[in-house]
């Protein structure tokens, strides 16, 4: 891409856009002024709908549609989900550190569209220093009259507050996040009702991911048709791909949606560290199934619609690369340790299932397992999937099901008397 | 602990901060302030004591059990005392693929403790933690102490050594007010 749209601080020749005057000199907050002074909330929602923007936090839900679901009650709230906790995700942090005003402008436009006069930015607690910086940015916006009472001499008023999480992955799930702002345990709510009807303090609420909101000022200023021209028909716009693990050059890569794994990994990120062979890809952090490093997979476009066709998800595009030296049963163990630790404990299948899957994977990895343990692992996963209030339980089973299916040898090799699949050409190819 | 002065720590020592925190939330939703107030209390040390939880419960008009449940649920609050500085090394999968487990072992060796343990002088606790959104900059860790949380990325053992020495010195030179 010749021009960075989300990671705008990377555009050559530009000054520090985390500085308010610089951001303003580049047309910053013109989109916000335009919507507040010349457009109705419905017109803003219609433009975002027409742009095809989908949520970048993982679910890929159409953003404008989400905004249009708000119940006709007031007050309303808008919440930015900056909890960024999926293993392998580090994009929202770069946006907020280096391009904070574009994100805040997006949040402010969203708040206007929702007719919310209070917005919260929920940052994970570990973003302690970053949040202090963002709070100072918000104070600057208050001082300039872009936030506060009657902005641009209209009837619209808006304030932004920050709320820090305290180390709980589950607070990235929107209803758990709202519980957390309410001062409660971060445990997901039964849905419906959805936040658009009963969200923060049981009032209509929009929750959007940081990266999603960062797209919004561009959609307003350049138009939905321009935005739709980037990416594919069903996956529009730019996307920050977080590449980690065994990439030669890990980091954030902003590309149009629809770039293939091969282009991202080999053309942009220099391939695999130490020029080893790529074995597997986790396209959505710890939460989606492993993909084998086959040609079919490598030539698949990174879109919401194409990755499910090969058995996984785009999610928030937190792409973890595993080279040929990695034992997939170990990767599954690491993944399960995460979910065992992060299960909020509300739903029994997830709370107990992640605990037992973690211990079974530990037994396999310490070479103390029998074939029955691998079978039991699959059975426990079966008892978790589809039985919980939120997707965390399902996520936890992804590495188990796909790991055993695609890389059976990596599990069997730990079992002394297992029928080794090495002779079976269909296994572990 | 039950004396009046100990019970008023936050409101007397941080009255402006408490007021600022409360005004972020609607008047009838004061409970929302429990998490920021717990963070504020940690300026005094990384442990939610009964007196701190009791004062927060009073400020917010909720039960101490409701405050304690928050301390128990969220990992950045502590029911038990540990080191003044918590060195929290990410050993989640993306970092582990780039050597984080080895790195954690070496940090432990340097400080003469095992993961989860505190040094004898009470300065440092070393912990392994879940993903900190810095996967491309592994090995990395954060330090949590009374001043908040600081990230240290792309770390070598000599970098860690420098951080440890600096934190130790800061502690020795620290003014009674605990100013930054």
Coordinates of C-alpha atoms in Angstrom, one line a residue:
Chain A
X1 CA 0.0 0.0 0.0
X2 CA 1.4 3.4 -0.9
X3 CA -0.5 5.2 1.8
X4 CA -1.1 4.1 5.3
X5 CA -4.6 4.8 6.4
X6 CA -4.7 3.5 9.9
X7 CA -1.0 3.5 10.8
X8 CA -0.8 7.0 9.3
X9 CA 2.2 7.9 11.4
X10 CA 4.2 5.6 9.1
X11 CA 3.6 7.8 6.0
X12 CA 6.9 9.2 5.0
X13 CA 7.4 13.0 5.2
X14 CA 4.7 13.5 7.8
X15 CA 5.3 15.0 11.2
X16 CA 4.3 13.5 14.5
X17 CA 0.5 13.1 14.1
X18 CA 0.2 12.2 17.8
X19 CA 0.6 16.0 18.2
X20 CA -2.8 17.7 18.1
X21 CA -1.7 20.7 16.0
X22 CA -0.1 18.4 13.5
X23 CA -3.1 16.2 13.3
X24 CA -5.3 19.3 12.9
X25 CA -3.1 20.7 10.2
X26 CA -3.6 17.5 8.2
X27 CA -7.4 17.8 8.2
X28 CA -7.9 16.2 11.6
X29 CA -11.3 16.5 13.2
X30 CA -12.8 17.9 9.9
X31 CA -14.9 14.7 9.6
X32 CA -16.0 15.1 13.2
X33 CA -17.0 18.8 12.6
X34 CA -18.8 17.8 9.4
X35 CA -21.0 15.2 11.0
X36 CA -21.8 17.3 14.1
X37 CA -22.5 20.5 12.2
X38 CA -24.1 19.3 8.9
X39 CA -25.3 15.7 9.3
X40 CA -28.0 13.8 11.2
X41 CA -27.0 10.8 13.2
X42 CA -29.0 8.6 10.8
X43 CA -27.0 10.0 7.9
X44 CA -23.7 9.1 9.6
X45 CA -25.0 5.6 10.3
X46 CA -26.1 5.2 6.6
X47 CA -22.6 6.2 5.4
X48 CA -20.9 3.8 7.7
X49 CA -23.3 1.1 6.6
X50 CA -22.7 1.8 2.9
X51 CA -18.9 1.7 3.5
X52 CA -19.1 -2.0 4.3
X53 CA -16.9 -1.5 7.4
X54 CA -16.9 -4.7 9.6
X55 CA -15.7 -4.9 13.2
X56 CA -12.0 -5.4 13.5
X57 CA -12.1 -6.9 17.1
X58 CA -12.6 -10.4 15.8
X59 CA -16.3 -11.0 15.0
X60 CA -16.4 -9.0 11.8
X61 CA -19.9 -7.7 12.4
X62 CA -21.0 -4.9 10.1
X63 CA -20.4 -1.7 12.1
X64 CA -23.1 0.5 10.6
X65 CA -25.7 -2.2 11.2
X66 CA -24.5 -2.5 14.9
X67 CA -25.1 1.3 15.3
X68 CA -28.5 1.1 13.7
X69 CA -29.7 -1.4 16.3
X70 CA -29.7 1.1 19.2
X71 CA -33.0 1.1 21.1
X72 CA -34.9 4.3 21.2
X73 CA -34.0 5.2 24.9
X74 CA -31.6 7.8 26.4
X75 CA -29.0 8.3 27.7
X76 CA -26.9 6.1 25.5
X77 CA -23.2 5.1 25.7
X78 CA -20.4 4.4 23.4
X79 CA -17.5 2.3 24.5
X80 CA -14.2 1.8 22.6
X81 CA -12.9 -1.7 23.2
X82 CA -9.1 -1.2 23.7
X83 CA -8.8 -4.3 25.8
X84 CA -6.5 -5.9 23.2
X85 CA -5.6 -9.2 24.9
X86 CA -5.8 -11.9 22.2
X87 CA -2.4 -13.6 22.1
X88 CA -0.7 -12.3 18.9
X89 CA -2.6 -9.0 18.8
X90 CA -0.8 -5.7 19.2
X91 CA -2.4 -3.4 16.6
X92 CA -4.7 -1.2 18.8
X93 CA -1.7 -0.4 20.9
X94 CA 0.3 1.0 17.9
X95 CA -2.7 3.0 16.8
X96 CA -3.3 4.6 20.2
X97 CA 0.4 5.2 20.7
X98 CA 1.2 6.8 17.4
X99 CA -2.1 7.8 15.8
X100 CA -4.3 8.5 18.8
X101 CA -6.3 11.4 17.4
X102 CA -7.7 9.4 14.4
X103 CA -8.9 6.8 16.8
X104 CA -10.4 9.4 19.2
X105 CA -12.0 11.2 16.2
X106 CA -13.6 7.9 15.2
X107 CA -14.9 7.3 18.7
X108 CA -16.3 10.9 18.7
X109 CA -18.1 10.4 15.4
X110 CA -19.5 7.1 16.6
X111 CA -20.7 8.8 19.8
X112 CA -22.4 11.5 17.7
X113 CA -24.1 8.8 15.5
X114 CA -25.3 7.1 18.6
X115 CA -26.3 10.4 20.2
X116 CA -24.3 9.4 23.3
X117 CA -22.9 12.2 25.4
X118 CA -20.5 10.1 27.3
X119 CA -18.0 7.7 25.8
X120 CA -15.6 5.4 27.6
X121 CA -12.3 4.0 26.2
X122 CA -11.7 0.7 28.0
X123 CA -8.0 0.0 27.9
X124 CA -6.4 -3.1 29.3
X125 CA -4.7 -2.4 32.6
X126 CA -1.3 -3.1 31.2
X127 CA -1.7 -0.1 28.9
X128 CA -1.1 2.0 32.0
X129 CA 1.3 4.5 30.6
X130 CA -0.5 4.7 27.2
X131 CA -3.8 5.4 29.0
X132 CA -2.2 8.3 30.9
X133 CA -1.1 9.7 27.5
X134 CA -4.5 9.3 26.0
X135 CA -6.1 11.0 29.0
X136 CA -3.9 14.0 28.3
X137 CA -4.9 13.9 24.7
X138 CA -8.6 14.0 25.8
X139 CA -7.8 17.0 28.0
X140 CA -6.3 18.8 25.0
X141 CA -9.5 18.1 23.1
X142 CA -11.5 19.5 25.9
X143 CA -9.3 22.6 26.0
X144 CA -9.8 23.2 22.3
X145 CA -13.6 22.8 22.5
X146 CA -13.7 19.6 20.4
X147 CA -15.0 17.8 23.5
X148 CA -17.2 19.2 26.2
X149 CA -20.4 21.2 26.3
X150 CA -22.1 22.3 23.0
X151 CA -19.3 21.5 20.6
X152 CA -19.1 23.7 17.5
X153 CA -21.9 25.8 19.1
X154 CA -24.4 23.0 18.5
X155 CA -26.6 21.3 21.0
X156 CA -24.3 18.3 21.1
X157 CA -22.1 17.7 24.1
X158 CA -19.6 14.9 24.6
X159 CA -17.1 13.8 27.2
X160 CA -14.6 10.9 27.0
X161 CA -13.5 9.0 30.0
X162 CA -10.9 6.2 30.3
X163 CA -11.5 3.0 32.3
X164 CA -8.6 0.7 32.9
X165 CA -9.1 -3.1 33.0
X166 CA -6.9 -5.1 35.4
X167 CA -5.6 -8.2 33.6
X168 CA -8.6 -10.2 32.3
X169 CA -8.8 -11.4 28.7
X170 CA -12.5 -12.0 29.0
X171 CA -13.1 -8.2 29.3
X172 CA -12.5 -8.0 25.6
X173 CA -15.9 -9.8 25.2
X174 CA -18.2 -6.8 25.0
X175 CA -20.8 -7.7 27.7
X176 CA -18.0 -8.7 30.1
X177 CA -16.3 -5.4 29.3
X178 CA -19.5 -3.5 30.3
X179 CA -19.8 -5.5 33.5
X180 CA -16.2 -4.5 34.2
X181 CA -17.0 -0.8 33.7
X182 CA -19.9 -1.3 36.1
X183 CA -17.4 -2.4 38.8
X184 CA -18.3 -6.1 38.6
X185 CA -16.4 -9.2 37.7
X186 CA -15.7 -9.4 34.0
X187 CA -18.2 -12.1 33.2
X188 CA -20.2 -12.2 30.0
X189 CA -23.9 -11.7 30.1
X190 CA -26.6 -13.9 28.6
X191 CA -27.5 -12.5 25.2
X192 CA -30.0 -11.3 24.1
X193 CA -30.5 -8.6 25.2
X194 CA -27.6 -7.2 23.3
X195 CA -25.7 -4.0 24.3
X196 CA -27.5 -2.0 21.7
X197 CA -30.7 -2.5 23.8
X198 CA -29.3 -3.1 27.3
X199 CA -25.6 -2.3 27.5
X200 CA -23.8 -0.1 30.0
X201 CA -26.0 0.5 33.1
X202 CA -28.7 -1.3 31.1
X203 CA -28.8 1.6 28.6
X204 CA -28.4 1.4 24.8
X205 CA -24.7 1.1 24.1
X206 CA -22.4 0.7 21.1
X207 CA -19.1 -1.2 21.7
X208 CA -16.6 -1.0 18.9
X209 CA -13.0 -2.1 18.6
X210 CA -10.3 0.6 18.5
X211 CA -9.2 -0.3 15.0
X212 CA -12.8 -0.3 13.7
X213 CA -13.3 3.2 15.1
X214 CA -10.0 4.4 13.5
X215 CA -11.5 3.7 10.1
X216 CA -14.5 6.0 10.6
X217 CA -13.0 9.5 10.0
X218 CA -11.7 8.3 6.6
X219 CA -15.0 6.9 5.6
X220 CA -16.7 10.3 6.4
X221 CA -14.0 12.4 4.8
X222 CA -13.4 10.3 1.6
X223 CA -16.8 8.7 1.3
X224 CA -18.1 5.1 1.4
X225 CA -17.5 4.5 -2.3
X226 CA -13.8 5.2 -1.9
X227 CA -13.7 2.9 1.2
X228 CA -15.5 0.1 -0.6
X229 CA -13.0 0.2 -3.4
X230 CA -10.3 -1.1 -1.0
X231 CA -10.3 -4.8 -0.2
X232 CA -12.9 -7.3 -1.4
X233 CA -16.6 -7.1 -1.9
X234 CA -17.4 -8.6 1.5
X235 CA -14.3 -7.5 3.3
X236 CA -13.8 -3.8 2.7
X237 CA -11.0 -1.5 3.7
X238 CA -7.6 -1.7 5.2
X239 CA -6.6 -4.1 8.0
X240 CA -3.7 -4.2 10.3
X241 CA -2.3 -7.7 10.2
X242 CA -0.3 -8.6 13.4
X243 CA 2.4 -11.0 12.5
X244 CA 4.2 -12.8 15.4
X245 CA 5.9 -16.1 16.2
X246 CA 8.5 -17.3 13.7
X247 CA 8.2 -14.5 11.1
X248 CA 11.5 -13.1 10.0
X249 CA 10.2 -9.6 10.6
X250 CA 7.3 -9.8 13.1
X251 CA 5.2 -6.7 13.4
X252 CA 2.1 -4.9 12.3
X253 CA 1.4 -4.8 8.5
X254 CA -1.3 -2.6 7.2
X255 CA -2.7 -4.0 3.9
X256 CA -6.0 -4.1 2.1
X257 CA -8.1 -7.0 3.2
X258 CA -7.7 -9.8 0.6
X259 CA -4.0 -10.0 0.5
X260 CA -2.9 -13.7 0.7
X261 CA -1.0 -15.3 3.5
X262 CA 1.9 -15.9 1.1
X263 CA 2.1 -12.2 0.2
X264 CA 2.0 -11.2 3.8
X265 CA 4.4 -13.7 5.2
X266 CA 6.9 -14.0 2.3
X267 CA 6.7 -10.7 0.4
X268 CA 6.2 -8.3 3.2
X269 CA 7.6 -10.0 6.3
X270 CA 10.6 -11.6 4.8
X271 CA 9.5 -15.2 5.3
X272 CA 10.4 -17.5 8.2
X273 CA 13.1 -16.8 10.7
X274 CA 16.4 -18.6 9.9
X275 CA 14.8 -19.7 6.6
X276 CA 13.2 -22.7 8.2
X277 CA 10.0 -24.2 6.7
X278 CA 6.7 -23.0 7.8
X279 CA 4.6 -25.7 9.5
X280 CA 1.4 -24.1 10.7
X281 CA -0.4 -20.8 10.9
X282 CA -2.7 -19.6 13.7
X283 CA -4.6 -16.9 11.8
X284 CA -6.6 -15.5 14.8
X285 CA -4.3 -15.8 17.8
X286 CA -5.1 -18.5 20.3
X287 CA -8.7 -18.6 19.3
X288 CA -9.1 -20.2 15.9
X289 CA -8.0 -23.5 14.5
X290 CA -4.5 -24.2 13.2
X291 CA -4.0 -24.1 9.5
X292 CA -1.4 -26.3 7.8
X293 CA 1.2 -24.4 5.7
X294 CA -0.1 -25.9 2.4
X295 CA -0.2 -24.0 -0.9
X296 CA -4.0 -23.9 -0.7
X297 CA -3.7 -22.1 2.7
X298 CA -0.9 -19.8 1.6
X299 CA -2.8 -18.7 -1.4
X300 CA -6.0 -17.9 0.5
X301 CA -6.9 -14.2 0.8
X302 CA -7.1 -12.8 4.3
X303 CA -10.8 -12.0 4.4
X304 CA -13.7 -12.7 6.6
X305 CA -15.3 -14.9 4.0
X306 CA -12.3 -16.9 2.6
X307 CA -10.5 -18.1 5.8
X308 CA -13.6 -20.0 7.1
X309 CA -13.6 -21.9 3.8
X310 CA -10.3 -23.4 4.7
X311 CA -11.3 -24.2 8.3
X312 CA -10.3 -21.2 10.4
X313 CA -11.1 -17.5 11.0
X314 CA -9.7 -14.1 10.3
X315 CA -10.7 -12.8 13.7
X316 CA -8.6 -9.8 14.5
X317 CA -5.8 -11.0 12.1
X318 CA -3.4 -11.9 14.9
X319 CA -1.3 -14.3 12.8
X320 CA 1.1 -16.5 14.7
X321 CA 3.6 -18.5 12.6
X322 CA 4.9 -21.8 13.7
X323 CA 8.0 -23.2 12.0
X324 CA 9.0 -26.8 11.4
X325 CA 10.6 -27.2 14.8
X326 CA 7.4 -26.6 16.7
X327 CA 5.6 -29.5 18.3
X328 CA 1.9 -28.7 17.8
X329 CA 0.9 -30.5 21.1
X330 CA 3.2 -28.0 22.9
X331 CA 1.6 -25.1 21.0
X332 CA -1.8 -26.5 22.1
X333 CA -0.6 -26.8 25.7
X334 CA 0.5 -23.1 25.7
X335 CA -2.8 -22.1 24.2
X336 CA -4.7 -24.1 26.8
X337 CA -2.7 -22.6 29.6
X338 CA -3.9 -19.2 28.4
X339 CA -7.6 -20.2 28.3
X340 CA -7.4 -22.1 31.6
X341 CA -6.1 -19.0 33.2
X342 CA -8.5 -16.6 31.4
X343 CA -11.7 -18.6 31.7
X344 CA -13.9 -16.3 33.9
X345 CA -15.4 -19.3 35.7
X346 CA -19.1 -18.5 35.0
X347 CA -19.9 -21.4 32.7
X348 CA -19.1 -24.9 34.1
X349 CA -18.1 -26.5 30.7
X350 CA -15.5 -23.8 30.1
X351 CA -14.2 -23.5 33.6
X352 CA -13.8 -27.2 34.1
X353 CA -13.1 -28.1 30.5
X354 CA -10.2 -25.8 30.1
X355 CA -8.7 -27.0 33.4
X356 CA -8.9 -30.7 32.3
X357 CA -7.7 -30.0 28.8
X358 CA -4.7 -28.2 30.2
X359 CA -3.9 -31.0 32.5
X360 CA -4.3 -33.7 29.7
X361 CA -2.1 -31.6 27.4
X362 CA 0.4 -31.3 30.2
X363 CA 0.4 -35.1 30.6
X364 CA 0.9 -35.6 26.9
X365 CA 3.8 -33.1 26.8
X366 CA 5.5 -34.8 29.7
X367 CA 5.4 -38.1 27.9
X368 CA 3.2 -39.6 30.6
X369 CA 0.0 -40.0 28.6
X370 CA -1.7 -43.0 27.0
X371 CA -3.7 -43.1 23.9
X372 CA -6.8 -42.9 26.1
X373 CA -5.7 -39.4 27.2
X374 CA -5.6 -38.1 23.7
X375 CA -9.1 -39.6 23.1
X376 CA -10.3 -38.1 26.4
X377 CA -8.9 -34.7 25.4
X378 CA -11.1 -34.7 22.3
X379 CA -14.1 -35.8 24.3
X380 CA -13.6 -33.1 26.9
X381 CA -13.4 -30.5 24.0
X382 CA -16.6 -31.9 22.6
X383 CA -18.3 -31.3 26.0
X384 CA -17.2 -27.6 26.0
X385 CA -18.0 -26.5 22.5
X386 CA -21.3 -24.7 22.0
X387 CA -22.2 -25.0 25.6
X388 CA -21.1 -21.6 27.0
X389 CA -22.4 -18.1 27.2
X390 CA -19.5 -16.6 25.3
X391 CA -17.1 -17.9 22.7
X392 CA -14.1 -18.4 25.1
X393 CA -15.0 -22.0 25.6
X394 CA -15.3 -22.6 21.9
X395 CA -12.0 -20.8 21.3
X396 CA -10.3 -23.1 23.8
X397 CA -11.2 -26.1 21.8
X398 CA -9.9 -24.8 18.5
X399 CA -6.3 -25.8 19.0
X400 CA -7.3 -29.2 20.3
X401 CA -9.6 -30.2 17.5
X402 CA -7.5 -28.9 14.7
X403 CA -4.2 -29.9 16.3
X404 CA -5.2 -33.5 16.7
X405 CA -6.8 -33.6 13.2
X406 CA -4.0 -32.0 11.3
X407 CA -0.9 -32.9 13.3
X408 CA -1.8 -36.2 15.0
X409 CA 1.8 -37.3 15.0
X410 CA 2.8 -34.5 17.3
X411 CA 0.4 -35.9 19.9
X412 CA 1.1 -39.6 19.2
X413 CA 4.8 -39.2 19.3
X414 CA 4.5 -38.6 23.1
X415 CA 2.8 -41.9 23.6
X416 CA 5.2 -44.9 23.8
X417 CA 2.9 -47.5 22.4
X418 CA 0.7 -45.4 20.1
X419 CA 0.1 -46.5 16.6
X420 CA 2.5 -44.0 15.0
X421 CA 0.9 -42.2 12.1
X422 CA 4.2 -41.7 10.4
X423 CA 3.4 -44.5 8.0
X424 CA 0.1 -43.1 7.2
X425 CA 0.4 -40.7 4.2
X426 CA -2.8 -38.8 5.2
X427 CA -1.4 -37.7 8.5
X428 CA 0.8 -34.8 9.3
X429 CA 1.5 -34.0 5.7
Chain B
X1 CA -5.5 -1.1 61.0
X2 CA -8.9 -0.2 62.4
X3 CA -7.8 3.3 63.6
X4 CA -9.4 6.3 62.0
X5 CA -6.4 7.5 60.2
X6 CA -5.6 4.2 58.6
X7 CA -9.2 4.0 57.5
X8 CA -9.0 7.3 55.7
X9 CA -5.9 6.8 53.7
X10 CA -7.3 7.3 50.2
X11 CA -9.7 10.1 51.0
X12 CA -7.2 12.1 53.0
X13 CA -4.0 11.4 50.9
X14 CA -5.6 11.4 47.5
X15 CA -8.7 13.5 47.8
X16 CA -8.3 15.1 44.4
X17 CA -7.7 11.8 42.7
X18 CA -10.7 10.2 44.4
X19 CA -12.9 13.1 43.3
X20 CA -11.6 12.9 39.8
X21 CA -12.3 9.1 39.6
X22 CA -15.8 9.4 41.0
X23 CA -16.8 12.1 38.4
X24 CA -16.1 9.7 35.5
X25 CA -19.2 7.7 36.3
X26 CA -22.9 8.6 36.9
X27 CA -23.8 9.6 40.4
X28 CA -26.0 6.6 40.9
X29 CA -23.3 4.2 39.5
X30 CA -20.5 4.8 42.0
X31 CA -19.6 1.1 42.0
X32 CA -17.9 1.6 38.7
X33 CA -15.1 3.4 40.5
X34 CA -14.0 0.3 42.3
X35 CA -11.3 -0.6 39.8
X36 CA -9.7 2.8 39.5
X37 CA -9.8 3.2 43.3
X38 CA -8.0 -0.1 43.8
X39 CA -5.3 1.0 41.3
X40 CA -5.1 4.3 43.3
X41 CA -4.6 2.4 46.5
X42 CA -1.8 0.4 45.0
X43 CA 0.4 3.6 45.0
X44 CA 0.8 2.6 48.7
X45 CA 1.9 -0.9 47.9
X46 CA 0.7 -3.8 45.8
X47 CA -1.7 -5.3 48.2
X48 CA -5.3 -4.7 48.8
X49 CA -5.4 -4.7 52.6
X50 CA -8.7 -5.1 54.6
X51 CA -8.5 -1.4 55.6
X52 CA -8.1 -0.3 51.9
X53 CA -11.0 -2.6 50.8
X54 CA -13.1 -1.4 53.6
X55 CA -12.5 2.3 52.8
X56 CA -13.3 1.7 49.1
X57 CA -16.5 -0.1 50.1
X58 CA -17.4 2.9 52.3
X59 CA -16.7 5.4 49.5
X60 CA -18.8 3.5 47.0
X61 CA -21.5 2.3 49.3
X62 CA -21.0 -1.4 48.5
X63 CA -19.9 -4.3 50.6
X64 CA -16.3 -5.2 51.3
X65 CA -17.0 -8.6 49.8
X66 CA -17.8 -6.9 46.5
X67 CA -14.5 -5.1 46.6
X68 CA -12.7 -8.3 47.5
X69 CA -14.3 -10.2 44.7
X70 CA -12.8 -7.7 42.2
X71 CA -9.3 -8.1 43.9
X72 CA -9.7 -11.9 43.5
X73 CA -10.9 -11.8 39.9
X74 CA -8.5 -9.4 38.2
X75 CA -4.8 -10.3 38.1
X76 CA -3.3 -6.8 38.5
X77 CA -4.7 -6.5 42.1
X78 CA -3.2 -8.5 44.9
X79 CA -4.8 -10.0 48.0
X80 CA -1.4 -11.1 49.3
X81 CA 1.9 -9.2 49.6
X82 CA 4.7 -9.8 47.2
X83 CA 7.7 -7.9 46.0
X84 CA 7.7 -4.2 45.7
X85 CA 8.3 -4.7 42.0
X86 CA 6.6 -7.4 40.1
X87 CA 8.6 -8.5 37.1
X88 CA 5.9 -10.0 34.9
X89 CA 7.3 -11.9 31.9
X90 CA 5.1 -12.8 29.0
X91 CA 5.5 -16.5 28.3
X92 CA 2.4 -16.9 26.2
X93 CA 2.7 -18.7 22.8
X94 CA 3.9 -15.9 20.5
X95 CA 6.6 -14.8 23.0
X96 CA 7.5 -18.4 23.8
X97 CA 8.2 -19.0 20.1
X98 CA 10.8 -16.3 20.4
X99 CA 12.5 -17.7 23.5
X100 CA 10.5 -16.2 26.4
X101 CA 10.6 -19.4 28.5
X102 CA 14.4 -19.5 28.4
X103 CA 14.5 -15.8 29.1
X104 CA 12.2 -16.2 32.1
X105 CA 14.4 -19.0 33.5
X106 CA 17.5 -16.7 33.2
X107 CA 15.7 -13.8 34.9
X108 CA 14.8 -16.2 37.8
X109 CA 18.4 -17.4 37.9
X110 CA 19.7 -13.8 38.1
X111 CA 17.5 -13.1 41.0
X112 CA 17.9 -16.5 42.7
X113 CA 14.1 -17.2 42.7
X114 CA 11.7 -19.5 40.9
X115 CA 8.7 -18.2 39.0
X116 CA 6.1 -16.8 41.4
X117 CA 8.7 -16.3 44.2
X118 CA 9.9 -13.1 45.8
X119 CA 13.5 -12.2 46.5
X120 CA 14.6 -12.3 50.1
X121 CA 15.0 -8.5 50.3
X122 CA 11.3 -8.2 49.3
X123 CA 12.2 -6.1 46.2
X124 CA 11.2 -8.3 43.3
X125 CA 8.6 -11.0 42.5
X126 CA 9.1 -12.7 39.2
X127 CA 6.0 -14.0 37.5
X128 CA 5.1 -15.5 34.1
X129 CA 2.0 -13.8 32.7
X130 CA -0.4 -14.0 29.7
X131 CA -0.1 -12.0 26.5
X132 CA 0.8 -8.3 27.0
X133 CA 0.2 -7.2 23.4
X134 CA 3.9 -6.9 22.6
X135 CA 4.3 -10.2 20.6
X136 CA 6.5 -8.7 18.0
X137 CA 9.0 -7.4 20.6
X138 CA 9.6 -10.6 22.5
X139 CA 11.2 -11.3 24.9
X140 CA 9.5 -8.7 27.0
X141 CA 8.2 -8.1 30.5
X142 CA 6.4 -5.4 32.4
X143 CA 7.2 -4.1 35.9
X144 CA 4.3 -3.3 38.1
X145 CA 5.0 -1.3 41.3
X146 CA 3.6 1.6 43.2
X147 CA 4.2 3.9 40.3
X148 CA 2.1 1.9 37.8
X149 CA 3.1 -0.4 35.0
X150 CA 6.1 0.0 32.6
X151 CA 6.8 -2.1 29.6
X152 CA 10.3 -3.4 28.7
X153 CA 10.5 -4.9 25.2
X154 CA 13.2 -6.6 23.1
X155 CA 15.0 -7.5 26.2
X156 CA 18.3 -9.2 26.8
X157 CA 19.5 -10.4 30.2
X158 CA 21.8 -7.4 30.5
X159 CA 18.8 -5.2 29.8
X160 CA 17.0 -6.9 32.7
X161 CA 20.1 -6.5 34.9
X162 CA 20.0 -2.7 34.2
X163 CA 16.3 -2.5 35.0
X164 CA 16.8 -4.4 38.2
X165 CA 19.7 -2.2 39.3
X166 CA 17.8 0.9 38.5
X167 CA 14.7 -0.2 40.4
X168 CA 16.8 -1.1 43.4
X169 CA 18.5 2.3 43.4
X170 CA 15.2 4.1 43.0
X171 CA 14.0 2.3 46.0
X172 CA 17.0 3.2 48.1
X173 CA 16.8 6.9 47.1
X174 CA 13.0 7.1 47.3
X175 CA 11.7 10.1 49.2
X176 CA 9.2 9.4 52.0
X177 CA 6.4 10.8 49.9
X178 CA 7.0 8.2 47.3
X179 CA 7.1 10.8 44.6
X180 CA 8.1 9.7 41.1

